[in-house]
Structure formats: C-alpha cells, structure tokens
mmCIF file with all atom_site columns, C-alpha atoms in Angstrom:
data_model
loop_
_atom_site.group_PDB
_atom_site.id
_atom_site.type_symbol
_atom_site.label_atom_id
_atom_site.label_alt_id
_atom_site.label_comp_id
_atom_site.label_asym_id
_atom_site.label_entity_id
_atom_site.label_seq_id
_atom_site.pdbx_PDB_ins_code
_atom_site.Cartn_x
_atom_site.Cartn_y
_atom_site.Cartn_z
_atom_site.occupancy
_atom_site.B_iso_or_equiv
_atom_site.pdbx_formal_charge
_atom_site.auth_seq_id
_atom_site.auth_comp_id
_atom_site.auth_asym_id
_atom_site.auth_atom_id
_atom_site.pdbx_PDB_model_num
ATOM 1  C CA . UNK A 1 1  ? -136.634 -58.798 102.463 1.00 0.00 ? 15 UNK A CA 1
ATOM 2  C CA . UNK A 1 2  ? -139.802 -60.030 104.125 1.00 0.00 ? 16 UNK A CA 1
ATOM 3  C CA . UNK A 1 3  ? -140.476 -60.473 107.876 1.00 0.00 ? 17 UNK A CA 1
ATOM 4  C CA . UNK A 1 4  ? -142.581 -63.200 106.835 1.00 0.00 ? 18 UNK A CA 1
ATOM 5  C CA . UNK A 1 5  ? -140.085 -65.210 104.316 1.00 0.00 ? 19 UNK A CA 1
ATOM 6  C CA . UNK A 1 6  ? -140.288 -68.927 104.846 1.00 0.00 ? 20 UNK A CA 1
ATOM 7  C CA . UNK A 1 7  ? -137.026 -70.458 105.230 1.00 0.00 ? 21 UNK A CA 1
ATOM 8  C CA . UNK A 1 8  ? -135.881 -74.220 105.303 1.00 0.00 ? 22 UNK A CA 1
ATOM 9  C CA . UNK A 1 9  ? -137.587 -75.308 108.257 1.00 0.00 ? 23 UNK A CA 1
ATOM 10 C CA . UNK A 1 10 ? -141.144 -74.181 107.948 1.00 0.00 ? 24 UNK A CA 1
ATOM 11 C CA . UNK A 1 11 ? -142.994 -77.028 107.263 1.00 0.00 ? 25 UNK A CA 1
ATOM 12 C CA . UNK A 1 12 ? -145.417 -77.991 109.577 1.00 0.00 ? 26 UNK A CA 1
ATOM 13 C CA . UNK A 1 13 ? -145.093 -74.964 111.344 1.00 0.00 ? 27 UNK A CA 1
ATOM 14 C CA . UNK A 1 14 ? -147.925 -72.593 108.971 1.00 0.00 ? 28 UNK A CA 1
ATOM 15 C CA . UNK A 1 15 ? -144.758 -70.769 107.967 1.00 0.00 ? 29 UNK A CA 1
ATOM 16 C CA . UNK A 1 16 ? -143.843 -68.999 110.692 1.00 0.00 ? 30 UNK A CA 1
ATOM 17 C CA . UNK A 1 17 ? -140.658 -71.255 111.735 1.00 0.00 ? 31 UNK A CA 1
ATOM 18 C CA . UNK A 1 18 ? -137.926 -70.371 113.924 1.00 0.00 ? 32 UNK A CA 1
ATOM 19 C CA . UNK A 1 19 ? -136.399 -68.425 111.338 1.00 0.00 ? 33 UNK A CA 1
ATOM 20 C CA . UNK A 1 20 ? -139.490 -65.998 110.388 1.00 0.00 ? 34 UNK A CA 1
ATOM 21 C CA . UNK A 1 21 ? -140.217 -65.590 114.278 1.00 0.00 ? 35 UNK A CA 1
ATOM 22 C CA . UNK A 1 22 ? -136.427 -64.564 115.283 1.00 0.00 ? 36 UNK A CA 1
ATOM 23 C CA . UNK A 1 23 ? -137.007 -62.018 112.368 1.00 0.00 ? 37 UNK A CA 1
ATOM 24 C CA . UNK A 1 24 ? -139.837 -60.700 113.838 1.00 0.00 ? 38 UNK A CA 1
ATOM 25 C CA . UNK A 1 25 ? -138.467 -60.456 117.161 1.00 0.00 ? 39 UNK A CA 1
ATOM 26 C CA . UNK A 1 26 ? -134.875 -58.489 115.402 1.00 0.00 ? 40 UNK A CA 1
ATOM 27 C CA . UNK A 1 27 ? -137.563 -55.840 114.068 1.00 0.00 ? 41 UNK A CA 1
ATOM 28 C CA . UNK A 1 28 ? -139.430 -55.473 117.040 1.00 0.00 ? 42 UNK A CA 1
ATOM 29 C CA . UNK A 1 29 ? -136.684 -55.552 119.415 1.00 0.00 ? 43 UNK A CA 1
ATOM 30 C CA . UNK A 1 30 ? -134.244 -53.301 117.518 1.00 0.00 ? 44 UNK A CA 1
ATOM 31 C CA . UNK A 1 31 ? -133.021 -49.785 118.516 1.00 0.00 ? 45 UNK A CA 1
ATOM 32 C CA . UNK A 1 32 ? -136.328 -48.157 118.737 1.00 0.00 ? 46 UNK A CA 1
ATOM 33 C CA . UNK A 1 33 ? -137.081 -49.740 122.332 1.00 0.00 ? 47 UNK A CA 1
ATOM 34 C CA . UNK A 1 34 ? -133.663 -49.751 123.547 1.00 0.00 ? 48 UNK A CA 1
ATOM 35 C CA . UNK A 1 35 ? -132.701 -46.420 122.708 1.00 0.00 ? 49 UNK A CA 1
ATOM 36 C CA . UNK A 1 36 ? -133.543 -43.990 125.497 1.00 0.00 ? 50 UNK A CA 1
ATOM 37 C CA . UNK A 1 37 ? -132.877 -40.401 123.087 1.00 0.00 ? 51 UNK A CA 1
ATOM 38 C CA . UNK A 1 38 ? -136.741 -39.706 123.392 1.00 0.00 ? 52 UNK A CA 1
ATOM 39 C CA . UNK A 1 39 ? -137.648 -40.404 126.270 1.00 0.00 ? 53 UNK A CA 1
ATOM 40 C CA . UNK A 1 40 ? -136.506 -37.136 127.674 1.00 0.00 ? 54 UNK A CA 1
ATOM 41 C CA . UNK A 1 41 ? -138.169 -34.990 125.510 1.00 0.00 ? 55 UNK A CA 1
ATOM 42 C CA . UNK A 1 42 ? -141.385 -36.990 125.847 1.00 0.00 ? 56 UNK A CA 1
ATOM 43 C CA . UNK A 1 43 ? -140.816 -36.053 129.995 1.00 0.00 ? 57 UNK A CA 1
ATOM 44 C CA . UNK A 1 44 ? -140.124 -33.201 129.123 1.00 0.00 ? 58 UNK A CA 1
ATOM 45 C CA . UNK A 1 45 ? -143.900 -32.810 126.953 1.00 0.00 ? 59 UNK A CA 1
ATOM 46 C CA . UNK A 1 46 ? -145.813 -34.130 129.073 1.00 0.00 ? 60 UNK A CA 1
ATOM 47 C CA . UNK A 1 47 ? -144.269 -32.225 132.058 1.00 0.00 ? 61 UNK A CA 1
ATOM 48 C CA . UNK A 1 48 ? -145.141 -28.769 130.088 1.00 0.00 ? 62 UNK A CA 1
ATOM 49 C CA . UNK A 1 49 ? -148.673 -30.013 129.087 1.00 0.00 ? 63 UNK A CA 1
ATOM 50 C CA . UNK A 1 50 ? -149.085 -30.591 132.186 1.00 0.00 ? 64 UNK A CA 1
ATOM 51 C CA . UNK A 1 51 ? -148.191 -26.869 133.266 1.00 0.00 ? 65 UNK A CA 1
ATOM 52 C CA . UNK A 1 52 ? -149.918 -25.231 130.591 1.00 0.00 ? 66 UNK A CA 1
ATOM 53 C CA . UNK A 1 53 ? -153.260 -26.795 131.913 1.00 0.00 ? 67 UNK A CA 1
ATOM 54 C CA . UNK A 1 54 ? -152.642 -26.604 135.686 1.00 0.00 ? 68 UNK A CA 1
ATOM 55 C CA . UNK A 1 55 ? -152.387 -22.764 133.972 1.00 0.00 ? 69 UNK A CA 1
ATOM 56 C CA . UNK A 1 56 ? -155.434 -22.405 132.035 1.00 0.00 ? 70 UNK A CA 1
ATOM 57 C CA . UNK A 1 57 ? -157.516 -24.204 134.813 1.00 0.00 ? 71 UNK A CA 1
ATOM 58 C CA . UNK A 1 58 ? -156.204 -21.454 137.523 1.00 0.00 ? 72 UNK A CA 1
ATOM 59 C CA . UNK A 1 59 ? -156.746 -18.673 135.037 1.00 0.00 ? 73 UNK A CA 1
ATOM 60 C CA . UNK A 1 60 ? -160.422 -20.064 134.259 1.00 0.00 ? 74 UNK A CA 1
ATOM 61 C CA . UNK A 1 61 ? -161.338 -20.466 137.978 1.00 0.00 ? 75 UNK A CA 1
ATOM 62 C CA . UNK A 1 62 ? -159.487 -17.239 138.935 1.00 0.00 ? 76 UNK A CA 1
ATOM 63 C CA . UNK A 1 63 ? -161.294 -14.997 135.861 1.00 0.00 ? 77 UNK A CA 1
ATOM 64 C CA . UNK A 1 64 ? -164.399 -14.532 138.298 1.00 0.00 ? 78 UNK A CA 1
ATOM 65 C CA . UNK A 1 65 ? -162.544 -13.504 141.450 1.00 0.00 ? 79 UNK A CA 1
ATOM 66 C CA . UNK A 1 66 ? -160.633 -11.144 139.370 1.00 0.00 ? 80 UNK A CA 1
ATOM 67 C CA . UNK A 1 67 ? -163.712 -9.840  137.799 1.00 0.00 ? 81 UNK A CA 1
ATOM 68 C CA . UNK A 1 68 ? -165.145 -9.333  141.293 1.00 0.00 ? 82 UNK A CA 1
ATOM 69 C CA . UNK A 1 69 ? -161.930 -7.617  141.999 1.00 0.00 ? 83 UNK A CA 1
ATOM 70 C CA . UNK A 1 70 ? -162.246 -5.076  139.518 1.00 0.00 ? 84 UNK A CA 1
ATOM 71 C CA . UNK A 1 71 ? -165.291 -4.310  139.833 1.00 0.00 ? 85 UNK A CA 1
ATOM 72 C CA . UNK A 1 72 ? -164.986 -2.941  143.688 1.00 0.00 ? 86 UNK A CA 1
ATOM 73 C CA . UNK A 1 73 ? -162.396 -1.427  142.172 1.00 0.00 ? 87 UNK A CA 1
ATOM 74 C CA . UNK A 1 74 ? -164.185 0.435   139.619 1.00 0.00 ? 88 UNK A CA 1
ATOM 75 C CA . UNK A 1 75 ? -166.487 1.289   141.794 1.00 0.00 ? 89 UNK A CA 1
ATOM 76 C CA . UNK A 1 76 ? -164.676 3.124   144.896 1.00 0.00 ? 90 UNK A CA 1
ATOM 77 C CA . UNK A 1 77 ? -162.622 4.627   142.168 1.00 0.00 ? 91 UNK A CA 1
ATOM 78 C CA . UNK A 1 78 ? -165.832 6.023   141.162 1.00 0.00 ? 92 UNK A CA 1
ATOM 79 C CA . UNK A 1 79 ? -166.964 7.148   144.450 1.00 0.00 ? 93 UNK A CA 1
ATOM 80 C CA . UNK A 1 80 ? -164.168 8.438   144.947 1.00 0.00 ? 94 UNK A CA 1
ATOM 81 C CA . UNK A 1 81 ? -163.900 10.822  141.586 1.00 0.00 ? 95 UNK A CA 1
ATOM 82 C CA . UNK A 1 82 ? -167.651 12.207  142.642 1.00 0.00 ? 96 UNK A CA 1
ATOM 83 C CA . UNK A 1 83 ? -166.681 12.986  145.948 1.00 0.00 ? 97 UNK A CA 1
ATOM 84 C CA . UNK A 1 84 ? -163.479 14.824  144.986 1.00 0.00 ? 98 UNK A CA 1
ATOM 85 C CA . UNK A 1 85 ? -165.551 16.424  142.290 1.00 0.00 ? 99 UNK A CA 1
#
C-alpha cells in the first residue's frame, strides 16, 4: 500500500487529501519515535566515545611528560651504574 494513494476526497487538493496526509503522519509517528528501547544504548555510546577520547587526548598530551620522565630516569640510572662500577 502506498503512502501516497489518493483516496475519495483528493480532488482539488494535488492528491495529498486528508486521507494520504493522516497516512503519512501514521508512518512517521509510529513506534520508532515513541519507543524509548534505544535511547539508552545511544547514552550509553556517546557517554563511552566520549571517554575513549577524553583518554586518547590525556595519553597524547601526557606522552611528552612521560618521555621527559624517562629519560631523567635513564639517565641517573646511568650515573648511577658508572659510579657503582
């Protein structure tokens, strides 16, 4: 069955009467924007994409302090195993 399907009524009205227009608003208005089943998962989506790059933008600005980190490091551990030597 069409959306679109004139029905006794349509004339004058380019074929979108009363009938074809309460059609249109039955599919648009059906269970797929009342029900609320998704909606939770889709909070629940963006919540962890939102993590997961709050993550990778800590990691990224954090990878040169922790560089700088091991390098001192490195380096008194160095000292250190020529002055034990």
């Amino acid at each position: 069955m069409s959306l679109l399907k004139k029905t006794a009524g349509d004339e004058g009205t380019c074929g979108l009467g009363l009938g074809a227009l309460q059609r249109l608003r039955v599919a648009y208005d059906g269970p797929l924007w009342r029900g609320e089943e998704g909606q939770d998962l889709l909070e629940y989506s963006l919540l962890l994409a939102f993590i997961v790059l709050a993550g990778a933008a800590s990691f990224i600005s954090m990878g040169g302090t922790i560089n700088g980190l091991w390098g001192i490091v490195n380096s008194r551990l160095a000292a250190a195993n020529q002055t034990g030597s």
